[in-house]
Coordinates of C-alpha atoms in Angstrom, one line a residue:
Chain A
M211 CA 41.5 -7.2 -8.0
L212 CA 38.8 -9.8 -7.8
L213 CA 39.4 -10.2 -4.1
Y214 CA 39.1 -6.5 -3.7
I215 CA 35.8 -6.4 -5.6
A216 CA 34.5 -9.4 -3.6
R217 CA 35.5 -7.7 -0.3
R218 CA 33.8 -4.4 -1.4
F219 CA 30.7 -6.3 -2.5
F220 CA 30.5 -8.1 0.8
L221 CA 30.8 -4.8 2.7
M222 CA 28.1 -3.3 0.4
I223 CA 25.7 -6.1 1.4
V224 CA 26.4 -5.6 5.1
I225 CA 25.8 -1.9 4.7
L226 CA 22.6 -2.4 2.8
F227 CA 21.4 -4.8 5.5
L228 CA 22.2 -2.1 8.2
V229 CA 20.5 0.6 6.1
S230 CA 17.4 -1.6 5.9
I231 CA 17.4 -2.0 9.7
M232 CA 17.8 1.7 10.2
V233 CA 14.9 2.6 7.8
F234 CA 12.7 0.0 9.5
G235 CA 13.8 1.2 13.0
L236 CA 13.2 4.9 12.2
I237 CA 9.5 4.3 12.1
N238 CA 9.1 1.2 14.3
I239 CA 11.6 1.3 17.2
I240 CA 11.1 4.9 18.2
P241 CA 9.1 5.4 21.4
G242 CA 5.4 5.5 20.9
D243 CA 3.0 3.7 18.7
P244 CA 3.7 3.8 14.9
A245 CA 0.0 3.6 14.2
S246 CA -0.7 6.8 16.2
L247 CA 2.3 8.4 14.6
M248 CA 0.8 7.6 11.2
L249 CA -2.8 8.5 12.0
G250 CA -2.2 11.4 14.4
Q251 CA -3.5 12.2 17.8
E252 CA -7.2 12.4 16.8
A253 CA -7.4 8.8 15.5
T254 CA -10.1 6.6 16.9
P255 CA -9.2 3.4 18.8
Q256 CA -10.9 1.3 16.0
A257 CA -8.8 3.0 13.3
L258 CA -5.7 2.5 15.3
A259 CA -6.5 -1.2 15.9
S260 CA -7.3 -1.8 12.2
L261 CA -4.0 -0.1 11.1
R262 CA -2.0 -2.1 13.6
Q263 CA -3.6 -5.3 12.3
N264 CA -3.0 -4.3 8.6
L265 CA 0.6 -3.4 9.2
G266 CA 1.3 -6.5 11.4
L267 CA 2.3 -4.2 14.3
N268 CA 1.0 -6.7 16.8
D269 CA 3.7 -9.2 15.7
P270 CA 7.1 -9.3 17.5
L271 CA 9.6 -6.7 16.1
Y272 CA 11.9 -9.2 14.4
L273 CA 8.9 -10.8 12.6
Q274 CA 7.8 -7.4 11.5
Y275 CA 11.3 -6.7 10.1
I276 CA 11.4 -10.0 8.3
H277 CA 8.0 -9.5 6.7
W278 CA 9.0 -5.9 5.7
V279 CA 12.3 -7.0 4.2
G280 CA 10.7 -9.9 2.5
G281 CA 8.2 -7.5 0.9
V282 CA 11.0 -5.1 -0.1
L283 CA 12.9 -7.9 -1.8
Q284 CA 9.8 -8.8 -3.8
G285 CA 9.2 -5.1 -4.7
N286 CA 6.5 -4.5 -2.2
L287 CA 7.3 -1.4 -0.3
G288 CA 3.8 -1.1 1.2
Y289 CA 0.9 1.3 0.4
S290 CA 0.5 5.0 0.7
L291 CA -1.7 5.9 3.6
S292 CA -3.2 8.8 1.7
D293 CA -4.5 7.1 -1.4
H294 CA -3.5 3.4 -0.9
T295 CA -1.3 3.5 -4.1
P296 CA 1.6 1.0 -4.0
V297 CA 4.7 2.9 -2.7
L298 CA 6.8 1.3 -5.5
N299 CA 4.5 2.8 -8.2
I300 CA 4.8 6.2 -6.6
L301 CA 8.6 6.0 -6.5
L302 CA 8.8 4.8 -10.1
S303 CA 6.8 7.9 -11.2
K304 CA 9.0 10.3 -9.2
I305 CA 12.5 8.9 -9.8
P306 CA 12.8 10.0 -13.5
V307 CA 12.0 13.6 -12.5
T308 CA 14.7 13.7 -9.8
L309 CA 17.1 11.8 -12.1
E310 CA 16.6 14.5 -14.8
L311 CA 17.1 17.3 -12.3
T312 CA 20.2 15.6 -10.9
I313 CA 21.7 15.1 -14.4
F314 CA 21.1 18.7 -15.4
A315 CA 22.5 20.1 -12.1
F316 CA 25.5 17.8 -12.4
L317 CA 26.2 18.9 -16.1
L318 CA 25.9 22.5 -15.1
A319 CA 28.3 22.0 -12.1
V320 CA 30.9 20.4 -14.4
L321 CA 30.4 23.0 -17.1
I322 CA 31.2 25.8 -14.6
A323 CA 33.8 24.0 -12.5
V324 CA 36.1 22.7 -15.2
P325 CA 36.9 26.0 -16.9
A326 CA 36.9 27.9 -13.6
G327 CA 39.2 25.4 -11.9
I328 CA 41.6 25.3 -14.9
I329 CA 41.8 29.1 -15.2
S330 CA 42.2 29.5 -11.4
A331 CA 45.1 27.0 -11.2
V332 CA 46.9 28.0 -14.4
H333 CA 46.7 31.7 -13.6
K334 CA 47.3 31.3 -9.8
G335 CA 47.3 34.7 -8.0
S336 CA 45.5 36.5 -10.9
V337 CA 42.3 38.4 -10.7
W338 CA 40.5 35.4 -12.2
D339 CA 41.9 33.2 -9.5
Y340 CA 40.5 35.6 -6.8
V341 CA 37.1 35.7 -8.6
T342 CA 37.0 31.9 -8.8
T343 CA 38.0 31.6 -5.1
V344 CA 35.2 34.0 -4.1
F345 CA 32.7 32.1 -6.2
A346 CA 33.8 28.8 -4.7
L347 CA 33.6 30.1 -1.2
S348 CA 30.2 31.7 -1.8
G349 CA 28.9 28.6 -3.6
V350 CA 29.6 26.2 -0.7
S351 CA 28.1 28.7 1.8
I352 CA 24.9 29.8 0.1
P353 CA 21.8 27.9 1.3
A354 CA 20.0 26.3 -1.7
F355 CA 16.6 27.6 -0.6
W356 CA 17.8 31.2 -0.4
L357 CA 19.5 30.9 -3.8
G358 CA 16.3 29.4 -5.2
I359 CA 14.2 32.3 -3.9
L360 CA 16.8 34.9 -5.2
L361 CA 16.7 33.3 -8.7
I362 CA 12.9 33.4 -8.8
Y363 CA 12.9 37.0 -7.7
L364 CA 15.6 38.1 -10.2
L365 CA 15.2 35.9 -13.3
S366 CA 11.5 35.4 -13.1
L367 CA 9.7 38.2 -11.2
T368 CA 12.1 41.1 -12.0
L369 CA 13.5 40.2 -15.5
G370 CA 10.7 37.9 -16.6
W371 CA 13.1 35.6 -18.4
L372 CA 12.0 32.3 -16.9
P373 CA 8.8 30.9 -15.4
P374 CA 9.0 30.9 -11.5
S375 CA 8.2 27.2 -11.0
G376 CA 6.4 24.1 -12.3
Y377 CA 7.2 21.0 -14.3
V378 CA 6.4 19.6 -17.7
A379 CA 7.6 16.1 -18.7
F380 CA 10.3 16.0 -21.3
A381 CA 8.3 13.7 -23.5
Q382 CA 5.3 16.1 -23.4
N383 CA 7.2 19.4 -24.2
P384 CA 11.0 19.2 -24.4
V385 CA 11.6 22.9 -24.7
R386 CA 9.3 23.9 -21.8
N387 CA 10.8 21.1 -19.8
I388 CA 14.3 22.5 -20.2
I389 CA 13.2 26.0 -19.6
L390 CA 11.6 25.0 -16.3
M391 CA 14.6 23.0 -15.3
I392 CA 17.1 25.9 -15.6
M393 CA 16.6 27.5 -12.2
P394 CA 16.3 24.3 -10.2
S395 CA 19.5 23.0 -11.8
I396 CA 21.3 26.2 -10.9
A397 CA 20.0 26.1 -7.3
L398 CA 21.0 22.5 -6.9
G399 CA 24.2 22.5 -9.0
I400 CA 26.0 25.6 -7.7
R401 CA 27.2 24.0 -4.5
L402 CA 28.7 21.0 -6.3
S403 CA 30.3 23.3 -8.9
A404 CA 31.9 25.4 -6.1
Q405 CA 33.3 22.2 -4.5
L406 CA 34.5 20.8 -7.8
T407 CA 36.2 24.1 -8.7
R408 CA 38.1 24.1 -5.4
M409 CA 39.1 20.5 -5.7
L410 CA 40.1 20.8 -9.4
R411 CA 42.2 23.9 -8.6
S412 CA 44.1 22.2 -5.8
S413 CA 44.4 18.9 -7.7
L414 CA 45.7 20.7 -10.8
L415 CA 48.1 22.8 -8.8
E416 CA 49.5 19.6 -7.3
V417 CA 49.8 17.8 -10.6
M418 CA 51.5 20.9 -12.2
Q419 CA 54.4 20.4 -9.7
S420 CA 55.0 16.9 -11.0
D421 CA 58.2 15.9 -12.8
Y422 CA 56.4 14.8 -15.9
I423 CA 54.8 18.2 -16.3
R424 CA 58.2 19.9 -15.9
T425 CA 59.5 17.4 -18.5
G426 CA 56.6 18.4 -20.8
Y427 CA 57.6 22.1 -20.5
A428 CA 61.3 21.2 -20.9
K429 CA 60.8 19.4 -24.2
G430 CA 59.0 22.5 -25.6
L431 CA 55.3 21.6 -25.3
L432 CA 52.9 24.4 -25.4
E433 CA 51.1 25.3 -22.2
K434 CA 47.8 24.2 -23.7
A435 CA 49.1 20.8 -24.5
V436 CA 50.7 20.4 -21.0
V437 CA 47.5 21.4 -19.2
F438 CA 44.9 19.7 -21.3
K439 CA 46.7 16.6 -22.5
H440 CA 48.7 15.7 -19.4
A441 CA 47.8 17.6 -16.2
L442 CA 44.0 17.8 -16.6
R443 CA 43.7 14.0 -17.2
N444 CA 45.4 13.2 -13.9
A445 CA 43.8 16.0 -12.0
M446 CA 40.3 14.9 -13.0
L447 CA 40.6 11.5 -11.4
P448 CA 40.0 12.6 -7.8
V449 CA 37.6 15.2 -8.9
L450 CA 35.4 12.7 -10.7
T451 CA 35.5 10.4 -7.7
V452 CA 34.3 13.1 -5.4
A453 CA 31.6 14.1 -7.9
G454 CA 30.3 10.5 -7.8
L455 CA 30.4 10.4 -4.0
E456 CA 28.5 13.7 -3.8
L457 CA 25.3 11.9 -4.9
S458 CA 24.2 11.7 -1.3
S459 CA 24.3 15.5 -0.7
F460 CA 22.8 16.0 -4.2
L461 CA 19.7 13.9 -3.2
G462 CA 19.5 15.9 0.0
G463 CA 19.7 19.1 -2.0
A464 CA 16.9 17.9 -4.3
V465 CA 14.5 17.9 -1.3
I466 CA 14.8 21.6 -0.9
T467 CA 15.1 22.5 -4.6
E468 CA 12.1 20.5 -5.6
T469 CA 10.0 22.0 -2.9
I470 CA 10.9 25.6 -3.9
F471 CA 10.4 25.1 -7.6
A472 CA 7.4 22.7 -7.3
V473 CA 9.3 19.9 -9.2
P474 CA 7.3 16.7 -8.5
G475 CA 10.3 14.4 -7.8
L476 CA 11.5 12.3 -4.9
G477 CA 12.5 15.3 -2.8
Q478 CA 9.1 16.9 -2.9
L479 CA 7.5 13.5 -2.4
I480 CA 9.5 13.0 0.9
V481 CA 8.6 16.5 2.2
N482 CA 4.9 16.0 1.4
A483 CA 4.9 12.5 2.8
I484 CA 6.5 13.7 6.0
L485 CA 4.1 16.7 6.4
T486 CA 1.1 14.4 5.8
R487 CA 2.6 11.6 8.0
D488 CA 2.5 9.1 5.2
F489 CA 5.3 7.0 6.7
P490 CA 5.2 4.0 4.3
V491 CA 6.1 6.5 1.5
V492 CA 8.8 8.1 3.6
Q493 CA 10.2 4.7 4.4
G494 CA 10.2 3.6 0.8
A495 CA 11.7 6.9 -0.5
I496 CA 14.6 7.1 2.0
L497 CA 15.3 3.4 1.5
F498 CA 15.6 3.9 -2.2
M499 CA 17.8 7.0 -1.8
A500 CA 20.2 5.2 0.7
F501 CA 20.4 2.1 -1.5
A502 CA 21.2 4.3 -4.6
V503 CA 24.0 6.0 -2.6
V504 CA 25.5 2.7 -1.4
I505 CA 25.4 1.1 -4.8
V506 CA 26.8 4.2 -6.6
N507 CA 29.6 4.4 -3.9
F508 CA 30.4 0.8 -4.6
L509 CA 30.5 1.4 -8.4
V510 CA 32.7 4.5 -7.9
D511 CA 35.1 2.4 -5.7
I512 CA 35.4 -0.3 -8.3
A513 CA 35.8 2.2 -11.2
Y514 CA 38.5 4.0 -9.2
S515 CA 40.4 0.9 -8.4
L516 CA 40.3 -0.1 -12.1
L517 CA 41.7 3.3 -13.0
D518 CA 44.3 3.3 -10.2
P519 CA 45.4 -0.3 -9.3
R520 CA 47.2 1.0 -6.2
I521 CA 43.8 1.4 -4.5
S522 CA 42.8 -2.2 -4.7
L523 CA 46.3 -3.4 -3.7
G524 CA 46.2 -1.1 -0.6
G525 CA 42.6 -2.1 0.2
A526 CA 43.3 -5.8 -0.1
S527 CA 46.2 -5.7 2.2
K528 CA 44.3 -3.9 4.9
Chain B
M95 CA 60.6 20.6 49.6
G96 CA 60.7 24.2 48.5
E97 CA 63.9 24.1 46.5
P98 CA 63.1 21.4 44.0
Q99 CA 59.8 23.1 43.3
L100 CA 61.6 26.4 42.6
Q101 CA 64.0 24.6 40.4
S102 CA 61.3 23.0 38.4
E103 CA 59.5 26.3 38.0
T104 CA 62.7 27.8 36.7
V105 CA 63.1 25.0 34.3
N106 CA 59.5 25.3 33.2
R107 CA 59.9 29.0 32.7
V108 CA 63.0 28.4 30.5
Q109 CA 61.0 25.9 28.5
I110 CA 57.9 27.9 28.3
N111 CA 59.4 31.1 27.0
P112 CA 60.4 29.7 23.6
L113 CA 57.0 28.0 23.4
R114 CA 55.3 31.3 24.1
K115 CA 57.4 33.0 21.4
K116 CA 56.5 30.3 18.9
R117 CA 52.8 30.6 19.8
N118 CA 52.9 34.4 19.4
K119 CA 54.5 34.0 16.0
S120 CA 51.9 31.4 15.2
Y121 CA 49.1 33.8 16.3
S122 CA 50.5 36.5 14.1
K123 CA 50.3 34.0 11.2
L124 CA 46.6 33.6 11.9
M125 CA 46.1 37.3 12.2
K126 CA 47.7 37.8 8.7
N127 CA 45.0 35.6 7.2
K128 CA 42.7 38.6 6.4
L129 CA 39.8 36.4 5.2
A130 CA 39.9 34.3 8.4
V131 CA 40.1 37.5 10.5
C132 CA 37.1 39.0 8.7
G133 CA 35.2 35.7 9.3
G134 CA 36.2 35.7 12.9
I135 CA 35.0 39.3 13.4
F136 CA 31.6 38.5 11.9
V137 CA 31.3 35.4 14.1
V138 CA 32.0 37.6 17.2
L139 CA 29.4 40.1 15.9
L140 CA 26.9 37.3 15.6
V141 CA 27.6 36.1 19.1
V142 CA 27.2 39.7 20.4
L143 CA 23.9 40.0 18.6
A144 CA 22.7 36.7 20.0
V145 CA 23.8 37.3 23.6
F146 CA 22.6 41.0 23.8
A147 CA 19.5 40.5 21.5
P148 CA 17.1 41.9 24.1
L149 CA 19.2 45.1 24.4
L150 CA 20.0 45.5 20.7
A151 CA 16.7 44.7 19.1
P152 CA 14.7 47.9 18.5
F153 CA 11.3 46.2 18.8
D154 CA 9.7 43.1 20.4
P155 CA 10.3 40.4 17.8
T156 CA 7.0 38.7 18.4
K157 CA 4.8 41.8 18.7
Q158 CA 2.3 42.0 15.9
N159 CA 1.4 45.5 14.5
Y160 CA -1.4 45.4 12.0
G161 CA -0.9 49.0 11.1
Q162 CA 2.7 48.2 9.9
I163 CA 2.1 45.1 7.7
L164 CA 4.6 44.5 4.8
K165 CA 6.4 47.9 5.2
P166 CA 9.6 48.3 3.1
P167 CA 12.9 49.1 4.8
S168 CA 12.8 52.6 6.4
A169 CA 14.4 54.7 9.1
T170 CA 12.1 53.2 11.7
H171 CA 12.2 49.6 10.4
W172 CA 15.7 49.2 8.8
F173 CA 14.9 45.8 7.3
G174 CA 11.1 46.4 6.8
T175 CA 8.3 44.5 8.4
D176 CA 6.7 41.1 7.8
T177 CA 3.1 39.8 7.1
L178 CA 2.1 40.5 10.7
G179 CA 3.8 43.9 11.0
R180 CA 6.7 42.6 13.1
D181 CA 10.0 44.4 12.8
L182 CA 12.3 42.2 10.6
L183 CA 15.6 43.5 12.1
S184 CA 14.5 42.6 15.6
R185 CA 13.4 39.1 14.4
I186 CA 16.8 38.7 12.6
I187 CA 18.7 39.7 15.8
F188 CA 16.7 37.2 17.9
G189 CA 17.0 34.6 15.0
A190 CA 20.8 34.7 15.6
Q191 CA 20.2 33.2 19.1
V192 CA 18.3 30.3 17.5
S193 CA 20.8 29.7 14.7
L194 CA 23.9 29.8 17.0
K195 CA 22.1 27.7 19.6
A196 CA 21.2 25.1 17.0
G197 CA 24.7 25.2 15.5
L198 CA 26.5 24.8 18.8
I199 CA 24.2 22.3 20.5
S200 CA 23.9 20.0 17.4
V201 CA 27.6 19.9 17.0
G202 CA 28.0 19.4 20.8
I203 CA 25.7 16.3 20.5
A204 CA 27.7 15.0 17.6
L205 CA 31.0 15.5 19.4
T206 CA 29.8 13.9 22.6
I207 CA 28.7 10.8 20.9
G208 CA 31.2 10.7 18.0
I209 CA 34.5 11.3 19.8
P210 CA 34.3 8.5 22.4
L211 CA 33.0 6.0 19.8
G212 CA 35.6 7.0 17.2
M213 CA 38.4 6.9 19.8
I214 CA 37.4 3.5 21.2
S215 CA 37.0 2.2 17.6
G216 CA 40.4 3.5 16.5
Y217 CA 42.3 2.5 19.7
F218 CA 41.0 -1.0 20.2
R219 CA 40.2 -1.9 16.6
G220 CA 39.0 -5.5 16.2
F221 CA 35.5 -6.8 15.7
W222 CA 33.6 -3.9 17.2
D223 CA 35.5 -1.4 15.1
E224 CA 35.5 -3.3 11.8
F225 CA 32.0 -4.9 11.9
I226 CA 29.9 -2.7 14.2
I227 CA 30.9 0.9 14.7
M228 CA 32.4 1.5 11.2
R229 CA 29.7 -0.4 9.3
V230 CA 26.9 1.5 11.2
T231 CA 28.8 4.7 10.4
D232 CA 28.9 3.7 6.7
A233 CA 25.2 2.9 6.8
M234 CA 24.3 6.3 8.4
L235 CA 26.5 8.1 5.8
A236 CA 24.4 6.4 3.1
F237 CA 21.4 8.6 3.9
P238 CA 21.4 12.1 2.5
S239 CA 22.0 14.2 5.7
L240 CA 19.0 16.5 5.2
V241 CA 16.7 13.6 4.4
L242 CA 17.7 11.7 7.6
A243 CA 17.5 14.9 9.7
L244 CA 14.0 15.6 8.2
T245 CA 12.8 12.1 8.9
L246 CA 14.2 12.1 12.5
A247 CA 12.7 15.6 13.2
A248 CA 9.3 14.5 11.8
V249 CA 9.3 11.3 13.9
L250 CA 10.4 13.1 17.0
G251 CA 7.9 16.0 16.3
P252 CA 8.6 19.5 15.0
S253 CA 10.5 21.7 17.5
L254 CA 13.9 23.3 17.8
N255 CA 15.1 20.8 20.4
H256 CA 14.2 17.9 18.2
A257 CA 15.7 19.5 15.2
M258 CA 19.0 19.9 17.1
I259 CA 18.9 16.3 18.3
A260 CA 18.2 15.1 14.7
I261 CA 21.0 17.3 13.2
G262 CA 23.4 16.2 16.0
L263 CA 22.7 12.5 15.3
V264 CA 23.1 13.0 11.6
F265 CA 26.6 14.7 12.1
T266 CA 27.8 12.0 14.5
P267 CA 29.2 9.6 11.9
Y268 CA 31.5 12.3 10.6
F269 CA 33.1 12.8 14.0
I270 CA 33.3 9.0 14.6
R271 CA 35.3 8.6 11.3
L272 CA 37.5 11.6 12.0
A273 CA 38.3 10.7 15.6
R274 CA 38.9 7.1 14.6
G275 CA 41.3 8.1 11.8
E276 CA 43.2 10.4 14.0
V277 CA 43.5 7.8 16.8
L278 CA 44.7 5.2 14.3
A279 CA 47.5 7.6 13.3
Q280 CA 48.4 8.3 16.9
R281 CA 48.2 4.8 18.4
E282 CA 51.4 3.6 16.7
R283 CA 53.4 6.6 17.8
E284 CA 56.3 6.2 20.3
Y285 CA 54.7 8.2 23.1
V286 CA 51.7 5.8 23.2
S287 CA 54.1 2.8 23.4
A288 CA 56.0 4.6 26.1
A289 CA 52.8 5.3 28.1
R290 CA 51.8 1.6 27.7
A291 CA 55.2 0.5 28.8
S292 CA 55.0 2.7 31.9
G293 CA 51.9 0.8 32.9
L294 CA 49.2 3.4 32.2
R295 CA 45.7 2.1 31.7
N296 CA 44.2 2.3 28.2
F297 CA 41.6 4.9 29.4
S298 CA 44.4 7.1 30.8
I299 CA 46.4 6.8 27.6
M300 CA 43.4 7.8 25.5
M301 CA 42.3 10.7 27.7
R302 CA 45.7 12.1 28.8
H303 CA 47.9 11.5 25.8
V304 CA 46.0 10.6 22.6
F305 CA 43.0 13.0 23.1
P306 CA 45.1 16.3 23.3
N307 CA 46.9 15.2 20.1
I308 CA 43.8 14.7 18.0
L309 CA 42.0 17.8 19.2
G310 CA 43.2 20.1 16.4
P311 CA 41.4 18.4 13.5
L312 CA 38.4 17.9 15.6
I313 CA 38.2 21.6 16.4
V314 CA 38.4 22.5 12.7
Q315 CA 35.8 19.9 11.8
A316 CA 33.5 21.1 14.6
T317 CA 33.8 24.7 13.5
L318 CA 32.9 23.9 9.9
N319 CA 30.1 21.7 11.1
V320 CA 28.6 24.6 13.1
A321 CA 28.1 26.3 9.7
S322 CA 26.5 23.1 8.2
A323 CA 24.2 22.8 11.3
I324 CA 23.0 26.4 10.9
I325 CA 22.0 25.6 7.3
A326 CA 20.4 22.3 8.4
E327 CA 18.4 24.1 11.1
A328 CA 17.3 26.8 8.7
S329 CA 16.4 24.1 6.2
L330 CA 14.3 22.2 8.7
S331 CA 12.6 25.4 9.9
Y332 CA 12.1 26.4 6.2
L333 CA 10.2 23.1 5.7
G334 CA 8.2 23.6 9.0
L335 CA 10.0 20.9 11.0
G336 CA 12.4 23.1 13.1
T337 CA 11.7 26.2 15.2
Q338 CA 8.0 26.8 15.6
P339 CA 6.2 30.2 15.4
P340 CA 6.3 32.7 17.0
T341 CA 10.0 32.1 17.8
P342 CA 12.0 33.9 15.2
S343 CA 14.1 31.6 13.0
W344 CA 15.9 32.7 9.9
G345 CA 14.8 29.6 7.9
A346 CA 11.1 30.0 8.9
M347 CA 11.2 33.7 8.1
L348 CA 12.5 32.9 4.7
A349 CA 9.7 30.4 4.1
E350 CA 7.1 32.9 5.3
G351 CA 8.5 35.5 2.9
Q352 CA 8.5 33.2 -0.1
G353 CA 4.8 33.7 -0.7
Y354 CA 5.2 37.5 -0.7
I355 CA 8.4 37.6 -2.8
S356 CA 6.9 39.9 -5.4
Q357 CA 5.3 42.4 -3.0
A358 CA 7.8 42.2 -0.1
P359 CA 11.1 40.7 -1.2
W360 CA 12.9 42.0 1.9
I361 CA 11.2 39.4 4.1
S362 CA 13.1 36.6 2.3
I363 CA 16.2 38.6 1.3
F364 CA 17.5 39.7 4.8
P365 CA 17.1 36.4 6.7
G366 CA 18.8 34.6 3.8
L367 CA 21.6 37.1 3.7
F368 CA 22.3 36.6 7.4
I369 CA 22.3 32.8 7.0
F370 CA 24.7 33.2 4.1
L371 CA 27.0 35.6 6.0
A372 CA 27.0 33.5 9.1
V373 CA 27.9 30.3 7.1
I374 CA 30.6 32.0 5.0
S375 CA 32.1 33.6 8.0
I376 CA 32.3 30.4 10.0
N377 CA 33.6 28.6 6.9
V378 CA 36.5 31.1 6.3
F379 CA 37.2 31.2 10.0
G380 CA 37.3 27.4 10.1
D381 CA 39.6 27.3 7.1
G382 CA 41.9 29.8 8.8
I383 CA 42.1 27.7 11.9
H384 CA 42.8 24.7 9.7
D385 CA 45.7 26.4 8.0
W386 CA 46.9 27.7 11.4
L387 CA 46.9 24.3 13.0
D388 CA 48.2 22.3 10.0
P389 CA 51.9 21.6 10.6
K390 CA 52.5 21.1 6.9
L391 CA 51.5 24.7 6.3
K392 CA 53.7 26.2 9.1

């Protein structure tokens, strides 16, 4: 087990290193001058020269990378081009907002997926099964931005139940915060809930064919006990792993959702930074997102191998 | 010279007939999957819309008509008009061209780069596979797809072509992984050993023997990724980094309509509905092909 964890940890370090090269390369290796990219076509030669000097763009590329990584390791992700605020400070102010949205959306996805998946699998072929299948199929196909606009039109403008957009910090006004988070959470969580429903249904159907489930029925256990005490526990394992691994697409979804609902999180930050060509902020934000995904994937791998020792044995032997 | 040829033709005919029968039976299995058939029909409809857009669209999609601004759906304008008085139905029909082009070309780029890399990685294994190709793939997969596509599109400059390149590059690691996995499963099979023993070169073995055997899963994945690419293009255009005005794009139309959602909801509803229908149709069609090609489900 320790060997497996050490191997995974080594791989994680290699991937983090490659991620850092890619993030650096995205802005620096592409054809053209990064300074003109950042300042735009109308920049004066003096402004360009000054920016090149400040960013160390006159140094060889490998030196630029070493300086940049050295800064990152010390928590210096550079400064925003728009207001010269340290990128790290900007990220630290946005991360809690995206984290809150992600948690709400995840909880909503699980709250929908678990009952829907169970009903669909236990009553296979019933009307509920068809309803769930249609929901799952639609959920994975609906674009988040269209769903967001439909929600605003229906729940806000037509029925007047919820405010259309905006954000208030939880500490400032918890009730208003939760009310404002409902629609963004639905828009972000519906895709994951559809995927989890599909996965839980197929996973549960597979587990229900197992010998120990048949034994459970044979010894006279009630269906409720068989499903909840025995089948669900095993069926949830792959579902939870997938849910953990979905963090990457969740963060991608947050970009769109936060833009539609004016939620000031990481996603909105990236879009605004891209549109205003504030590349140090873009670099810092995508580096943070990629690092978060790699580290969460590592933790999921370890947690899964602890729950199912066959994984680590298989992984170590490869 | 003629006789042996005739003989082999006869033998082939004898062998082909049962195969044809099997394929017909298999086709009927695909046709029985009603959801997949419905999806397939809508996909064909979309292709027809895209190809014959100039003939089918009732109005010029870029022609502004200030006397017809924000008109609701009517007999003249079935889907209403937008903020510049342009006919929404015509723009949606021409938007199908953009969406399908984006979906197919992006996936084409991903396939062109991903399949050779994945096949080489899986076939030869070793240092390049374990430490270079697969680790770079892992690193690329660490980035949220949309964020990476957004950044690439922003760096390359906002346009449909750049959006397609960005989406194609973002999808490439999925095909590298899939092709590699499939080749790993095939390389230990007896027919590969036999081909090696008969002295065939590695390149010939990969192209003539392994490639046809890994094509099924790749086709399914490519079909499903066309749907994802359509959403990705629409997302980039929605954020202003994809198709540029006045070219009609479903994502950009949706973004334009968002500001007028209370006065003219049709501007956002219809393009979104078409993105949804296109994606769900391709998804169910792809699922149908998957079930059709999966030997375990036969």
